[in-house]
Amino acid sequence: MIELAFSILASDFAHLADEVAAAERGGGTIVHVDVMDGHFVPNITFGPPMVKALRPVTKLPLDCHLMVENPDAFIPAFAEAGADMLSVQQEVCRHLHRTLQLIEQHGMLPGVVINPGTPVDTLIEVLPMVHYVLVMSVNPGFGGQKFLPLALEKIAYLAELREEMGLNFRIEVDGGVAHDTVGSVVEAGADMLVAGSAIFSPGRTEQNAQEFLKTARAAASDEK
Ligand code: DX5
Ligand code: ZN
């Protein structure tokens, strides 16, 4: 199933609840929360208190993407705040297997993220334990960047591995996914589509989400 995970990084924070509601009306089914610590990435965003504030305003799953140096230290706080899905960057996890176990033990769905410079092969051993793999199609840190086509091969390779290994993890893609790039991403095999700047815009968010999903689903049915 193709799903839109709308990234609130591009929303108007002063009206966050309304922004989420508009993206949800447009068909978005996952709230993507970009957590940045100013160390792993050169930007600072939000943490567990924001997740806690979001929890009562929507029933949609909260997908927290941790771009932080020491994710293990924050796993309990995100669980407590109400996160449903939690992904960690492969690059910062000295004990990736242990970190994914910890996420699961805290009742959240574990995901692992790879940057554009990180090969898919670094994940093979943990694929059986993840609910989703997030392929970054920009270098993380900021919204509104240009899509890097090298992500397409990685998505296709992951889809192949999933088949070969008899697994059912989902493939999420994040960064520069917009009207003009979403078709190729879906054709490559991604099914959780993160989009921020392509969705949020004053007065147009609902319609943007609808149009985005329409394009994505058309590409998916061409594939079959
Ligand atoms: C980048 C973040 C993305 C970002 C996507 O570090 O992980 O989730 O919000 O934004 P757009 O869709 O604007 O590229
Ligand atoms: Zn993200």
PDB file of C-alpha atoms and ligand atoms in Angstrom:
ATOM      1  CA  MET A   1       0.000   0.000   0.000  1.00  0.00           C
ATOM      2  CA  ILE A   2       1.344   3.410  -0.995  1.00  0.00           C
ATOM      3  CA  GLU A   3       1.283   5.861   1.917  1.00  0.00           C
ATOM      4  CA  LEU A   4       2.162   9.511   2.322  1.00  0.00           C
ATOM      5  CA  ALA A   5       4.217  10.265   5.440  1.00  0.00           C
ATOM      6  CA  PHE A   6       3.980  14.038   5.548  1.00  0.00           C
ATOM      7  CA  SER A   7       6.977  15.766   7.113  1.00  0.00           C
ATOM      8  CA  ILE A   8       5.878  18.448   9.557  1.00  0.00           C
ATOM      9  CA  LEU A   9       9.297  20.080   9.223  1.00  0.00           C
ATOM     10  CA  ALA A  10       7.816  22.037   6.304  1.00  0.00           C
ATOM     11  CA  SER A  11       4.620  22.993   8.152  1.00  0.00           C
ATOM     12  CA  ASP A  12       3.691  26.183   9.953  1.00  0.00           C
ATOM     13  CA  PHE A  13       4.642  25.328  13.549  1.00  0.00           C
ATOM     14  CA  ALA A  14       2.413  28.068  14.932  1.00  0.00           C
ATOM     15  CA  HIS A  15      -0.588  26.124  13.581  1.00  0.00           C
ATOM     16  CA  LEU A  16       0.672  22.594  13.827  1.00  0.00           C
ATOM     17  CA  ALA A  17      -2.612  20.886  14.681  1.00  0.00           C
ATOM     18  CA  ASP A  18      -4.359  22.532  11.692  1.00  0.00           C
ATOM     19  CA  GLU A  19      -1.472  21.673   9.405  1.00  0.00           C
ATOM     20  CA  VAL A  20      -1.630  17.996  10.392  1.00  0.00           C
ATOM     21  CA  ALA A  21      -5.405  17.989   9.923  1.00  0.00           C
ATOM     22  CA  ALA A  22      -5.104  19.459   6.413  1.00  0.00           C
ATOM     23  CA  ALA A  23      -2.487  16.892   5.307  1.00  0.00           C
ATOM     24  CA  GLU A  24      -4.643  14.142   6.802  1.00  0.00           C
ATOM     25  CA  ARG A  25      -7.726  15.353   4.900  1.00  0.00           C
ATOM     26  CA  GLY A  26      -5.625  15.213   1.736  1.00  0.00           C
ATOM     27  CA  GLY A  27      -4.965  11.504   2.331  1.00  0.00           C
ATOM     28  CA  GLY A  28      -1.731  11.536   4.357  1.00  0.00           C
ATOM     29  CA  THR A  29      -1.671   8.541   6.720  1.00  0.00           C
ATOM     30  CA  ILE A  30       1.608   8.904   8.633  1.00  0.00           C
ATOM     31  CA  VAL A  31       3.032  11.920  10.473  1.00  0.00           C
ATOM     32  CA  HIS A  32       6.783  12.116   9.853  1.00  0.00           C
ATOM     33  CA  VAL A  33       8.661  13.886  12.650  1.00  0.00           C
ATOM     34  CA  ASP A  34      12.259  14.899  11.905  1.00  0.00           C
ATOM     35  CA  VAL A  35      14.317  15.003  15.074  1.00  0.00           C
ATOM     36  CA  MET A  36      17.641  16.819  14.653  1.00  0.00           C
ATOM     37  CA  ASP A  37      20.228  17.454  17.346  1.00  0.00           C
ATOM     38  CA  GLY A  38      22.677  19.951  15.808  1.00  0.00           C
ATOM     39  CA  HIS A  39      25.464  17.327  16.007  1.00  0.00           C
ATOM     40  CA  PHE A  40      24.664  14.487  13.642  1.00  0.00           C
ATOM     41  CA  VAL A  41      23.113  17.036  11.305  1.00  0.00           C
ATOM     42  CA  PRO A  42      23.746  20.790  11.131  1.00  0.00           C
ATOM     43  CA  ASN A  43      20.260  21.763  12.270  1.00  0.00           C
ATOM     44  CA  ILE A  44      18.105  21.581  15.386  1.00  0.00           C
ATOM     45  CA  THR A  45      14.403  20.791  15.347  1.00  0.00           C
ATOM     46  CA  PHE A  46      12.283  19.136  17.984  1.00  0.00           C
ATOM     47  CA  GLY A  47      12.147  16.270  20.449  1.00  0.00           C
ATOM     48  CA  PRO A  48       9.816  14.253  22.666  1.00  0.00           C
ATOM     49  CA  PRO A  49       7.812  17.281  23.924  1.00  0.00           C
ATOM     50  CA  MET A  50       6.697  17.958  20.334  1.00  0.00           C
ATOM     51  CA  VAL A  51       5.639  14.319  19.940  1.00  0.00           C
ATOM     52  CA  LYS A  52       3.728  14.572  23.183  1.00  0.00           C
ATOM     53  CA  ALA A  53       1.960  17.698  21.938  1.00  0.00           C
ATOM     54  CA  LEU A  54       1.057  16.021  18.645  1.00  0.00           C
ATOM     55  CA  ARG A  55      -0.237  12.816  20.211  1.00  0.00           C
ATOM     56  CA  PRO A  56      -3.701  14.093  21.156  1.00  0.00           C
ATOM     57  CA  VAL A  57      -4.299  16.027  17.913  1.00  0.00           C
ATOM     58  CA  THR A  58      -4.239  13.048  15.516  1.00  0.00           C
ATOM     59  CA  LYS A  59      -4.877   9.323  15.472  1.00  0.00           C
ATOM     60  CA  LEU A  60      -2.318   8.809  12.700  1.00  0.00           C
ATOM     61  CA  PRO A  61       0.889   6.952  13.539  1.00  0.00           C
ATOM     62  CA  LEU A  62       3.794   9.202  14.534  1.00  0.00           C
ATOM     63  CA  ASP A  63       6.927   8.201  12.615  1.00  0.00           C
ATOM     64  CA  CYS A  64       9.953   9.699  14.358  1.00  0.00           C
ATOM     65  CA  HIS A  65      13.143   9.923  12.323  1.00  0.00           C
ATOM     66  CA  LEU A  66      16.037  10.379  14.726  1.00  0.00           C
ATOM     67  CA  MET A  67      18.931  12.338  13.277  1.00  0.00           C
ATOM     68  CA  VAL A  68      20.814  12.400  16.555  1.00  0.00           C
ATOM     69  CA  GLU A  69      24.237  11.196  17.741  1.00  0.00           C
ATOM     70  CA  ASN A  70      23.073   8.959  20.559  1.00  0.00           C
ATOM     71  CA  PRO A  71      19.616   7.561  19.764  1.00  0.00           C
ATOM     72  CA  ASP A  72      19.653   4.920  22.541  1.00  0.00           C
ATOM     73  CA  ALA A  73      19.482   7.655  25.178  1.00  0.00           C
ATOM     74  CA  PHE A  74      16.226   9.008  23.736  1.00  0.00           C
ATOM     75  CA  ILE A  75      14.299   5.833  22.940  1.00  0.00           C
ATOM     76  CA  PRO A  76      12.407   5.680  26.275  1.00  0.00           C
ATOM     77  CA  ALA A  77      11.408   9.353  26.060  1.00  0.00           C
ATOM     78  CA  PHE A  78       9.974   8.946  22.549  1.00  0.00           C
ATOM     79  CA  ALA A  79       8.027   5.865  23.602  1.00  0.00           C
ATOM     80  CA  GLU A  80       6.661   7.725  26.595  1.00  0.00           C
ATOM     81  CA  ALA A  81       5.702  10.720  24.429  1.00  0.00           C
ATOM     82  CA  GLY A  82       3.612   8.509  22.133  1.00  0.00           C
ATOM     83  CA  ALA A  83       5.794   7.690  19.098  1.00  0.00           C
ATOM     84  CA  ASP A  84       4.561   4.661  17.130  1.00  0.00           C
ATOM     85  CA  MET A  85       7.453   4.185  14.735  1.00  0.00           C
ATOM     86  CA  LEU A  86      11.062   5.081  15.455  1.00  0.00           C
ATOM     87  CA  SER A  87      13.933   5.042  12.983  1.00  0.00           C
ATOM     88  CA  VAL A  88      17.633   5.442  13.688  1.00  0.00           C
ATOM     89  CA  GLN A  89      20.502   6.298  11.378  1.00  0.00           C
ATOM     90  CA  GLN A  90      22.784   3.344  10.687  1.00  0.00           C
ATOM     91  CA  GLU A  91      25.794   5.703  10.743  1.00  0.00           C
ATOM     92  CA  VAL A  92      25.529   6.504  14.458  1.00  0.00           C
ATOM     93  CA  CYS A  93      24.656   3.057  15.792  1.00  0.00           C
ATOM     94  CA  ARG A  94      27.673   1.228  17.138  1.00  0.00           C
ATOM     95  CA  HIS A  95      25.339  -1.622  18.110  1.00  0.00           C
ATOM     96  CA  LEU A  96      22.587  -1.359  15.552  1.00  0.00           C
ATOM     97  CA  HIS A  97      21.043  -4.721  16.456  1.00  0.00           C
ATOM     98  CA  ARG A  98      20.832  -3.758  20.117  1.00  0.00           C
ATOM     99  CA  THR A  99      19.311  -0.359  19.322  1.00  0.00           C
ATOM    100  CA  LEU A 100      16.614  -1.924  17.146  1.00  0.00           C
ATOM    101  CA  GLN A 101      15.830  -4.408  19.921  1.00  0.00           C
ATOM    102  CA  LEU A 102      15.527  -1.533  22.367  1.00  0.00           C
ATOM    103  CA  ILE A 103      13.028   0.245  20.119  1.00  0.00           C
ATOM    104  CA  GLU A 104      10.940  -2.896  19.887  1.00  0.00           C
ATOM    105  CA  GLN A 105      11.127  -3.498  23.637  1.00  0.00           C
ATOM    106  CA  HIS A 106       9.679  -0.022  24.094  1.00  0.00           C
ATOM    107  CA  GLY A 107       6.654  -0.955  22.017  1.00  0.00           C
ATOM    108  CA  MET A 108       7.511   0.979  18.848  1.00  0.00           C
ATOM    109  CA  LEU A 109       8.037  -0.280  15.302  1.00  0.00           C
ATOM    110  CA  PRO A 110      11.775  -0.200  14.547  1.00  0.00           C
ATOM    111  CA  GLY A 111      13.185   1.362  11.399  1.00  0.00           C
ATOM    112  CA  VAL A 112      16.699   1.939  10.130  1.00  0.00           C
ATOM    113  CA  VAL A 113      17.859   4.839   7.951  1.00  0.00           C
ATOM    114  CA  ILE A 114      20.754   5.041   5.496  1.00  0.00           C
ATOM    115  CA  ASN A 115      22.285   8.246   4.181  1.00  0.00           C
ATOM    116  CA  PRO A 116      23.070   8.676   0.482  1.00  0.00           C
ATOM    117  CA  GLY A 117      26.694   7.623   1.145  1.00  0.00           C
ATOM    118  CA  THR A 118      25.817   4.467   3.072  1.00  0.00           C
ATOM    119  CA  PRO A 119      25.403   1.168   1.210  1.00  0.00           C
ATOM    120  CA  VAL A 120      22.339  -1.054   1.598  1.00  0.00           C
ATOM    121  CA  ASP A 121      24.628  -4.018   2.305  1.00  0.00           C
ATOM    122  CA  THR A 122      25.413  -2.609   5.766  1.00  0.00           C
ATOM    123  CA  LEU A 123      21.833  -3.569   6.729  1.00  0.00           C
ATOM    124  CA  ILE A 124      21.568  -7.169   5.570  1.00  0.00           C
ATOM    125  CA  GLU A 125      21.893  -8.753   9.034  1.00  0.00           C
ATOM    126  CA  VAL A 126      19.221  -6.535  10.579  1.00  0.00           C
ATOM    127  CA  LEU A 127      16.641  -6.635   7.784  1.00  0.00           C
ATOM    128  CA  PRO A 128      14.691  -9.467   9.481  1.00  0.00           C
ATOM    129  CA  MET A 129      14.119  -7.310  12.571  1.00  0.00           C
ATOM    130  CA  VAL A 130      13.005  -4.002  11.038  1.00  0.00           C
ATOM    131  CA  HIS A 131       9.522  -2.864  10.184  1.00  0.00           C
ATOM    132  CA  TYR A 132      10.885  -0.376   7.673  1.00  0.00           C
ATOM    133  CA  VAL A 133      14.039   0.813   5.974  1.00  0.00           C
ATOM    134  CA  LEU A 134      14.324   4.514   5.227  1.00  0.00           C
ATOM    135  CA  VAL A 135      16.455   5.438   2.228  1.00  0.00           C
ATOM    136  CA  MET A 136      17.591   9.057   2.381  1.00  0.00           C
ATOM    137  CA  SER A 137      17.411  10.715  -1.010  1.00  0.00           C
ATOM    138  CA  VAL A 138      19.128  13.892   0.266  1.00  0.00           C
ATOM    139  CA  ASN A 139      21.804  14.410   2.881  1.00  0.00           C
ATOM    140  CA  PRO A 140      19.794  14.888   6.055  1.00  0.00           C
ATOM    141  CA  GLY A 141      19.470  18.178   7.881  1.00  0.00           C
ATOM    142  CA  PHE A 142      17.104  20.331   5.881  1.00  0.00           C
ATOM    143  CA  GLY A 143      13.846  20.194   3.989  1.00  0.00           C
ATOM    144  CA  GLY A 144      13.496  21.460   0.438  1.00  0.00           C
ATOM    145  CA  GLN A 145      16.634  19.862  -1.031  1.00  0.00           C
ATOM    146  CA  LYS A 146      17.017  18.299  -4.458  1.00  0.00           C
ATOM    147  CA  PHE A 147      16.303  14.575  -4.858  1.00  0.00           C
ATOM    148  CA  LEU A 148      19.432  12.436  -5.405  1.00  0.00           C
ATOM    149  CA  PRO A 149      18.688   9.763  -8.047  1.00  0.00           C
ATOM    150  CA  LEU A 150      21.195   7.334  -6.497  1.00  0.00           C
ATOM    151  CA  ALA A 151      18.420   6.487  -4.025  1.00  0.00           C
ATOM    152  CA  LEU A 152      16.481   4.718  -6.788  1.00  0.00           C
ATOM    153  CA  GLU A 153      18.979   1.872  -7.171  1.00  0.00           C
ATOM    154  CA  LYS A 154      19.106   1.422  -3.422  1.00  0.00           C
ATOM    155  CA  ILE A 155      15.316   1.185  -3.210  1.00  0.00           C
ATOM    156  CA  ALA A 156      15.230  -1.367  -6.034  1.00  0.00           C
ATOM    157  CA  TYR A 157      18.011  -3.392  -4.412  1.00  0.00           C
ATOM    158  CA  LEU A 158      16.152  -3.414  -1.079  1.00  0.00           C
ATOM    159  CA  ALA A 159      12.988  -4.599  -2.799  1.00  0.00           C
ATOM    160  CA  GLU A 160      15.006  -7.408  -4.386  1.00  0.00           C
ATOM    161  CA  LEU A 161      16.556  -8.408  -1.055  1.00  0.00           C
ATOM    162  CA  ARG A 162      13.135  -8.391   0.591  1.00  0.00           C
ATOM    163  CA  GLU A 163      11.900 -10.838  -1.990  1.00  0.00           C
ATOM    164  CA  GLU A 164      14.990 -13.073  -1.832  1.00  0.00           C
ATOM    165  CA  MET A 165      14.993 -13.158   1.958  1.00  0.00           C
ATOM    166  CA  GLY A 166      11.224 -13.683   2.216  1.00  0.00           C
ATOM    167  CA  LEU A 167      10.736 -10.590   4.402  1.00  0.00           C
ATOM    168  CA  ASN A 168       8.062  -7.930   4.504  1.00  0.00           C
ATOM    169  CA  PHE A 169       9.700  -4.739   5.774  1.00  0.00           C
ATOM    170  CA  ARG A 170       8.481  -1.541   4.172  1.00  0.00           C
ATOM    171  CA  ILE A 171      10.625   0.815   2.126  1.00  0.00           C
ATOM    172  CA  GLU A 172      10.419   4.504   2.992  1.00  0.00           C
ATOM    173  CA  VAL A 173      12.101   7.294   1.062  1.00  0.00           C
ATOM    174  CA  ASP A 174      12.845  10.774   2.343  1.00  0.00           C
ATOM    175  CA  GLY A 175      14.154  13.967   0.763  1.00  0.00           C
ATOM    176  CA  GLY A 176      13.160  15.840  -2.365  1.00  0.00           C
ATOM    177  CA  VAL A 177      10.201  13.542  -3.011  1.00  0.00           C
ATOM    178  CA  ALA A 178       7.763  15.716  -4.951  1.00  0.00           C
ATOM    179  CA  HIS A 179       5.386  15.646  -7.870  1.00  0.00           C
ATOM    180  CA  ASP A 180       8.205  15.195 -10.404  1.00  0.00           C
ATOM    181  CA  THR A 181      10.184  12.532  -8.509  1.00  0.00           C
ATOM    182  CA  VAL A 182       7.525  10.462  -6.755  1.00  0.00           C
ATOM    183  CA  GLY A 183       6.741   8.333  -9.828  1.00  0.00           C
ATOM    184  CA  SER A 184      10.289   6.986 -10.159  1.00  0.00           C
ATOM    185  CA  VAL A 185      10.501   6.351  -6.427  1.00  0.00           C
ATOM    186  CA  VAL A 186       7.327   4.261  -6.478  1.00  0.00           C
ATOM    187  CA  GLU A 187       8.430   2.408  -9.603  1.00  0.00           C
ATOM    188  CA  ALA A 188      11.685   1.529  -7.839  1.00  0.00           C
ATOM    189  CA  GLY A 189       9.673  -0.075  -5.025  1.00  0.00           C
ATOM    190  CA  ALA A 190       9.196   2.460  -2.197  1.00  0.00           C
ATOM    191  CA  ASP A 191       5.811   2.469  -0.484  1.00  0.00           C
ATOM    192  CA  MET A 192       6.154   4.966   2.378  1.00  0.00           C
ATOM    193  CA  LEU A 193       6.743   8.354   0.829  1.00  0.00           C
ATOM    194  CA  VAL A 194       8.026  11.155   3.008  1.00  0.00           C
ATOM    195  CA  ALA A 195       7.284  14.607   1.651  1.00  0.00           C
ATOM    196  CA  GLY A 196       7.458  17.997   3.326  1.00  0.00           C
ATOM    197  CA  SER A 197       7.873  20.983   1.037  1.00  0.00           C
ATOM    198  CA  ALA A 198       5.822  19.296  -1.714  1.00  0.00           C
ATOM    199  CA  ILE A 199       2.841  19.087   0.648  1.00  0.00           C
ATOM    200  CA  PHE A 200       2.752  22.049   3.007  1.00  0.00           C
ATOM    201  CA  SER A 201       1.873  25.402   1.556  1.00  0.00           C
ATOM    202  CA  PRO A 202      -0.621  27.921   2.933  1.00  0.00           C
ATOM    203  CA  GLY A 203      -4.152  27.118   1.780  1.00  0.00           C
ATOM    204  CA  ARG A 204      -3.042  24.321  -0.544  1.00  0.00           C
ATOM    205  CA  THR A 205      -1.899  21.534   1.745  1.00  0.00           C
ATOM    206  CA  GLU A 206      -4.949  19.303   1.374  1.00  0.00           C
ATOM    207  CA  GLN A 207      -4.922  19.582  -2.405  1.00  0.00           C
ATOM    208  CA  ASN A 208      -1.145  19.076  -2.614  1.00  0.00           C
ATOM    209  CA  ALA A 209      -1.442  15.855  -0.628  1.00  0.00           C
ATOM    210  CA  GLN A 210      -4.277  14.622  -2.851  1.00  0.00           C
ATOM    211  CA  GLU A 211      -2.392  15.355  -6.061  1.00  0.00           C
ATOM    212  CA  PHE A 212       0.812  13.849  -4.731  1.00  0.00           C
ATOM    213  CA  LEU A 213      -0.951  10.603  -3.807  1.00  0.00           C
ATOM    214  CA  LYS A 214      -2.754  10.491  -7.114  1.00  0.00           C
ATOM    215  CA  THR A 215       0.555  10.646  -8.995  1.00  0.00           C
ATOM    216  CA  ALA A 216       2.150   8.101  -6.665  1.00  0.00           C
ATOM    217  CA  ARG A 217      -0.729   5.639  -7.007  1.00  0.00           C
ATOM    218  CA  ALA A 218      -0.829   6.004 -10.762  1.00  0.00           C
ATOM    219  CA  ALA A 219       2.868   5.068 -10.900  1.00  0.00           C
ATOM    220  CA  ALA A 220       2.173   2.076  -8.647  1.00  0.00           C
ATOM    221  CA  SER A 221      -0.622   0.747 -10.851  1.00  0.00           C
ATOM    222  CA  ASP A 222       1.569   1.155 -13.967  1.00  0.00           C
ATOM    223  CA  GLU A 223       4.008  -1.149 -12.259  1.00  0.00           C
ATOM    224  CA  LYS A 224       1.501  -4.000 -11.928  1.00  0.00           C
TER     225      LYS A 224
HETATM  226  C1  DX5 B   1      15.624  15.855   5.865  1.00  0.00           C
HETATM  227  C2  DX5 B   1      14.404  15.282   6.510  1.00  0.00           C
HETATM  228  C3  DX5 B   1      13.206  15.195   5.639  1.00  0.00           C
HETATM  229  C4  DX5 B   1      12.664  16.484   5.136  1.00  0.00           C
HETATM  230  C5  DX5 B   1      12.039  16.228   3.794  1.00  0.00           C
HETATM  231  O1  DX5 B   1      16.697  15.741   6.733  1.00  0.00           O
HETATM  232  O2  DX5 B   1      14.675  13.981   6.986  1.00  0.00           O
HETATM  233  O3  DX5 B   1      12.167  14.431   6.236  1.00  0.00           O
HETATM  234  O4  DX5 B   1      11.731  17.063   5.982  1.00  0.00           O
HETATM  235  O5  DX5 B   1      11.683  17.435   3.262  1.00  0.00           O
HETATM  236  P1  DX5 B   1      11.381  17.677   1.713  1.00  0.00           P
HETATM  237  O6  DX5 B   1      10.224  16.809   1.366  1.00  0.00           O
HETATM  238  O7  DX5 B   1      11.089  19.119   1.687  1.00  0.00           O
HETATM  239  O8  DX5 B   1      12.631  17.291   0.963  1.00  0.00           O
HETATM  240 ZN    ZN B   2      12.937  12.581   7.718  1.00  0.00          ZN
END
